CSV table of C-alpha atoms in Angstrom, one decimal:
chain,number,residue,atom,x,y,z
A,22,ALA,CA,135.9,53.1,102.7
A,23,GLN,CA,133.6,56.0,102.6
A,24,SER,CA,135.5,59.0,103.6
A,25,VAL,CA,134.6,63.2,104.4
A,26,THR,CA,137.2,65.5,104.4
A,27,GLN,CA,136.1,69.4,105.8
A,28,LEU,CA,138.0,71.8,105.3
A,29,ASP,CA,138.6,74.3,107.2
A,30,SER,CA,138.7,73.3,111.3
A,31,HIS,CA,137.1,76.9,112.6
A,32,VAL,CA,135.4,79.4,109.8
A,33,SER,CA,135.6,83.2,111.2
A,34,VAL,CA,132.3,85.4,110.3
A,35,SER,CA,130.3,88.3,111.9
A,36,GLU,CA,126.7,89.0,112.0
A,37,GLY,CA,124.9,88.7,108.8
A,38,THR,CA,127.8,87.8,106.7
A,39,PRO,CA,126.9,84.5,104.7
A,40,VAL,CA,128.3,81.9,106.3
A,41,LEU,CA,130.2,78.9,104.2
A,42,LEU,CA,131.2,75.0,105.2
A,43,ARG,CA,133.3,73.2,102.7
A,44,CYS,CA,133.0,69.3,102.5
A,45,ASN,CA,134.4,67.4,100.3
A,46,TYR,CA,133.5,63.4,100.6
A,47,SER,CA,135.1,59.7,98.9
A,48,SER,CA,132.6,57.6,98.0
A,49,SER,CA,133.0,54.7,95.6
A,50,TYR,CA,129.2,54.7,94.7
A,51,SER,CA,126.2,57.4,95.6
A,52,PRO,CA,126.6,58.3,98.7
A,53,SER,CA,124.3,59.8,101.3
A,54,LEU,CA,125.7,62.9,102.8
A,55,PHE,CA,124.3,64.6,106.4
A,56,TRP,CA,125.4,67.9,108.0
A,57,TYR,CA,124.5,67.9,111.7
A,58,VAL,CA,125.3,70.5,114.3
A,59,GLN,CA,126.5,71.0,118.2
A,60,HIS,CA,126.9,73.3,120.5
A,61,PRO,CA,128.4,73.0,123.2
A,62,ASN,CA,128.4,70.0,125.6
A,63,LYS,CA,125.0,68.7,123.9
A,64,GLY,CA,124.3,66.5,121.0
A,65,LEU,CA,124.2,66.1,118.0
A,66,GLN,CA,121.1,67.5,115.5
A,67,LEU,CA,120.6,67.1,111.2
A,68,LEU,CA,120.3,69.5,109.8
A,69,LEU,CA,120.1,68.6,106.4
A,70,LYS,CA,120.4,65.4,104.1
A,71,TYR,CA,121.2,64.4,100.6
A,72,THR,CA,119.6,60.5,99.2
A,73,SER,CA,120.4,61.3,95.1
A,74,ALA,CA,117.1,63.7,95.4
A,75,ALA,CA,117.5,66.4,94.4
A,76,THR,CA,121.5,68.0,94.6
A,77,LEU,CA,120.7,71.6,96.5
A,78,VAL,CA,119.4,70.0,99.9
A,79,LYS,CA,117.2,73.3,102.0
A,80,GLY,CA,118.1,72.4,105.6
A,81,ILE,CA,116.7,73.6,108.7
A,82,ASN,CA,117.7,77.2,110.7
A,83,GLY,CA,118.5,78.5,106.8
A,84,PHE,CA,121.2,75.9,105.9
A,85,GLU,CA,121.3,75.0,102.6
A,86,ALA,CA,124.0,72.4,100.4
A,87,GLU,CA,124.5,71.5,97.0
A,88,PHE,CA,126.0,67.9,96.6
A,89,LYS,CA,128.4,68.5,93.2
A,90,LYS,CA,129.4,64.8,91.3
A,91,SER,CA,131.8,66.4,89.4
A,92,GLU,CA,134.0,68.0,92.8
A,93,THR,CA,133.2,65.5,95.4
A,94,SER,CA,132.2,67.6,97.3
A,95,PHE,CA,128.7,68.8,99.6
A,96,HIS,CA,129.2,72.4,100.6
A,97,LEU,CA,126.8,73.7,103.9
A,98,THR,CA,125.9,77.6,103.2
A,99,LYS,CA,123.5,79.9,104.4
A,100,PRO,CA,123.0,83.7,102.6
A,101,SER,CA,123.7,85.3,106.7
A,102,ALA,CA,124.8,84.0,110.4
A,103,HIS,CA,122.9,85.0,113.6
A,104,MET,CA,124.4,84.2,116.4
A,105,SER,CA,122.9,81.5,117.6
A,106,ASP,CA,124.8,79.4,114.6
A,107,ALA,CA,128.2,79.3,116.3
A,108,ALA,CA,129.1,75.5,116.7
A,109,GLU,CA,130.4,72.8,115.7
A,110,TYR,CA,129.7,71.9,112.5
A,111,PHE,CA,129.8,68.3,111.1
A,112,CYS,CA,129.8,66.6,107.8
A,113,VAL,CA,129.1,62.6,107.3
A,114,VAL,CA,129.1,60.5,105.1
A,115,SER,CA,127.1,56.7,105.2
A,116,ASP,CA,129.1,53.8,104.6
A,117,LYS,CA,127.6,50.7,103.9
A,118,LEU,CA,129.1,47.3,105.2
A,119,ASN,CA,128.7,43.6,104.2
A,120,THR,CA,125.7,43.4,105.8
A,121,GLY,CA,124.2,46.0,103.5
A,122,PHE,CA,124.1,47.7,106.9
A,123,GLN,CA,124.4,52.2,107.1
A,124,LYS,CA,127.5,53.1,109.5
A,125,LEU,CA,128.3,56.9,109.0
A,126,VAL,CA,131.4,57.9,108.9
A,127,PHE,CA,132.6,61.9,110.5
A,128,GLY,CA,134.2,64.4,109.2
A,129,THR,CA,136.4,66.3,111.9
A,130,GLY,CA,134.6,69.0,112.3
A,131,THR,CA,134.2,72.8,111.1
A,132,ARG,CA,134.1,74.6,114.8
A,133,LEU,CA,132.0,78.2,113.3
A,134,LEU,CA,132.9,81.1,115.3
A,135,VAL,CA,130.5,84.5,114.6
A,136,SER,CA,131.0,88.0,115.7
A,137,PRO,CA,128.9,90.6,117.1
B,11,ASP,CA,108.7,63.0,123.8
B,12,GLY,CA,110.1,61.0,122.4
B,13,GLY,CA,114.3,60.9,122.8
B,14,ILE,CA,117.3,60.0,123.6
B,15,THR,CA,118.5,60.5,127.3
B,16,GLN,CA,121.5,59.4,128.3
B,17,SER,CA,123.3,58.9,131.8
B,18,PRO,CA,124.9,60.0,133.8
B,19,LYS,CA,125.8,63.9,132.1
B,20,TYR,CA,129.1,63.9,133.8
B,21,LEU,CA,130.6,60.6,135.3
B,22,PHE,CA,134.5,60.1,137.6
B,23,ARG,CA,135.7,57.5,137.5
B,24,LYS,CA,139.0,56.2,139.2
B,25,GLU,CA,142.2,54.4,137.3
B,26,GLY,CA,140.9,50.6,136.9
B,27,GLN,CA,137.6,50.9,137.5
B,28,ASN,CA,134.7,49.9,134.8
B,29,VAL,CA,131.9,52.0,134.4
B,30,THR,CA,128.6,51.6,132.1
B,31,LEU,CA,127.0,54.1,130.2
B,32,SER,CA,122.8,54.1,130.1
B,33,CYS,CA,121.4,55.7,127.2
B,34,GLU,CA,117.3,54.9,126.3
B,35,GLN,CA,115.3,55.6,123.8
B,36,ASN,CA,111.5,55.6,123.1
B,37,LEU,CA,111.5,56.1,119.1
B,38,ASN,CA,110.7,52.0,118.9
B,39,HIS,CA,114.0,52.8,116.5
B,40,ASP,CA,116.5,49.1,116.1
B,41,ALA,CA,119.4,50.1,115.6
B,42,MET,CA,122.0,52.0,118.2
B,43,TYR,CA,124.2,53.4,117.9
B,44,TRP,CA,128.2,54.4,120.8
B,45,TYR,CA,129.4,57.0,119.6
B,46,ARG,CA,133.4,58.1,121.2
B,47,GLN,CA,134.3,62.3,120.5
B,48,ASP,CA,137.7,63.4,121.1
B,49,PRO,CA,139.0,67.1,120.4
B,50,GLY,CA,139.7,67.0,115.8
B,51,GLN,CA,138.5,63.2,115.6
B,52,GLY,CA,135.3,64.4,114.9
B,53,LEU,CA,133.0,61.0,116.3
B,54,ARG,CA,134.3,57.5,115.8
B,55,LEU,CA,132.4,54.4,115.8
B,56,ILE,CA,132.7,52.5,119.4
B,57,TYR,CA,129.9,49.8,118.8
B,58,TYR,CA,126.4,49.0,117.1
B,59,SER,CA,123.5,47.1,117.3
B,60,GLN,CA,121.2,46.1,114.1
B,61,ILE,CA,118.0,45.2,115.8
B,62,VAL,CA,117.4,43.5,120.0
B,63,ASN,CA,120.0,41.0,120.8
B,64,ASP,CA,122.5,42.4,118.0
B,65,PHE,CA,125.7,43.4,118.6
B,66,GLN,CA,129.2,44.4,116.9
B,67,LYS,CA,132.5,45.7,117.0
B,68,GLY,CA,132.8,49.5,116.0
B,69,ASP,CA,136.1,50.6,114.4
B,70,ILE,CA,137.5,51.7,117.9
B,71,ALA,CA,135.8,48.5,119.9
B,72,GLU,CA,138.5,47.9,122.5
B,73,GLY,CA,138.5,48.3,125.5
B,74,TYR,CA,134.9,48.6,126.3
B,75,SER,CA,131.7,46.2,125.7
B,76,GLY,CA,127.9,45.8,126.0
B,77,SER,CA,124.6,44.3,125.2
B,78,ARG,CA,121.1,45.4,123.4
B,79,GLU,CA,118.9,42.8,125.4
B,80,LYS,CA,116.6,45.5,125.0
B,81,LYS,CA,115.3,47.1,121.5
B,82,GLU,CA,114.9,50.1,124.1
B,83,SER,CA,117.8,50.4,125.6
B,84,PHE,CA,122.3,49.7,124.8
B,85,PRO,CA,123.9,50.1,127.8
B,86,LEU,CA,128.4,50.4,127.1
B,87,THR,CA,130.8,49.9,129.5
B,88,VAL,CA,134.1,51.4,129.4
B,89,THR,CA,136.9,48.4,131.0
B,90,SER,CA,139.7,48.7,132.8
B,91,ALA,CA,141.3,47.9,129.8
B,92,GLN,CA,140.2,51.0,128.0
B,93,LYS,CA,144.4,52.7,128.0
B,94,ASN,CA,142.4,56.6,127.8
B,95,PRO,CA,138.8,56.4,128.4
B,96,THR,CA,138.2,60.1,128.7
B,97,ALA,CA,136.8,61.4,126.4
B,98,PHE,CA,132.7,62.0,125.3
B,99,TYR,CA,130.8,59.7,124.3
B,100,LEU,CA,127.1,60.2,122.4
B,101,CYS,CA,124.4,57.4,122.0
B,102,ALA,CA,122.7,57.4,118.5
B,103,SER,CA,119.9,55.5,117.1
B,104,SER,CA,117.6,55.3,114.1
B,105,ILE,CA,114.9,53.5,112.6
B,106,ALA,CA,116.8,51.3,109.7
B,107,GLY,CA,120.7,50.9,109.2
B,108,GLY,CA,119.6,51.7,105.6
B,109,PRO,CA,120.8,54.5,103.4
B,110,GLY,CA,120.1,57.7,103.7
B,111,SER,CA,119.1,57.0,107.6
B,112,GLU,CA,119.5,59.9,109.8
B,113,ALA,CA,120.9,58.6,112.9
B,114,PHE,CA,118.7,61.0,116.4
B,115,PHE,CA,121.7,61.5,119.0
B,116,GLY,CA,121.6,61.8,123.2
B,117,GLN,CA,122.8,64.8,124.9
B,118,GLY,CA,125.9,62.7,125.8
B,119,THR,CA,128.0,62.1,129.0
B,120,ARG,CA,131.3,63.2,129.5
B,121,LEU,CA,134.2,60.8,131.2
B,122,THR,CA,136.8,61.3,133.4
B,123,VAL,CA,139.0,59.4,134.6
B,124,VAL,CA,141.0,61.1,138.0
């Protein structure tokens, strides 16, 4: 089964400084990977996804992630944090069931705190 | 506006009672999902449906039931057999359940057992 590990439960940055949220995956085949963001008491919104095309994936709100097969990593970055980036971020891998149907497997989340 | 609507936003239930969470989508998606979210545990899959009239158990289906009688509707019942039902419940849909399919989420229902 596929899995993801988010290496930090909390990350604190100052506004205007870079953001790095780390994610490692485990997959027996070429995976599809996603980053989702969740603001308090809200649903999840897709930031970006990797599906075996370009290894550097650009998403919304200035976020990007790089797929590194040799390191089994899919870290999320942003050059300059904004106060509105404060939220919880989930790294997600797709897991293919016997029927061919895709199930999304979520990491435990990283809470990003942004201070003025 | 296209999207997924979950209702109610907040729900209180007495112990021993069943309660049904509503999820409706107008995105014309075939696949729909129910997830449970607890602090520090990410999202865990309760049930999913690949297409109308299909209904499959996910990783934590015990104590839950549901149906998929219409393409746009995917209700979930939290039964009295669910031992720890207090959680944030999220409904999602995708065009199809193939690799790389993006899931779209509703705003969630927070269930509290009192």
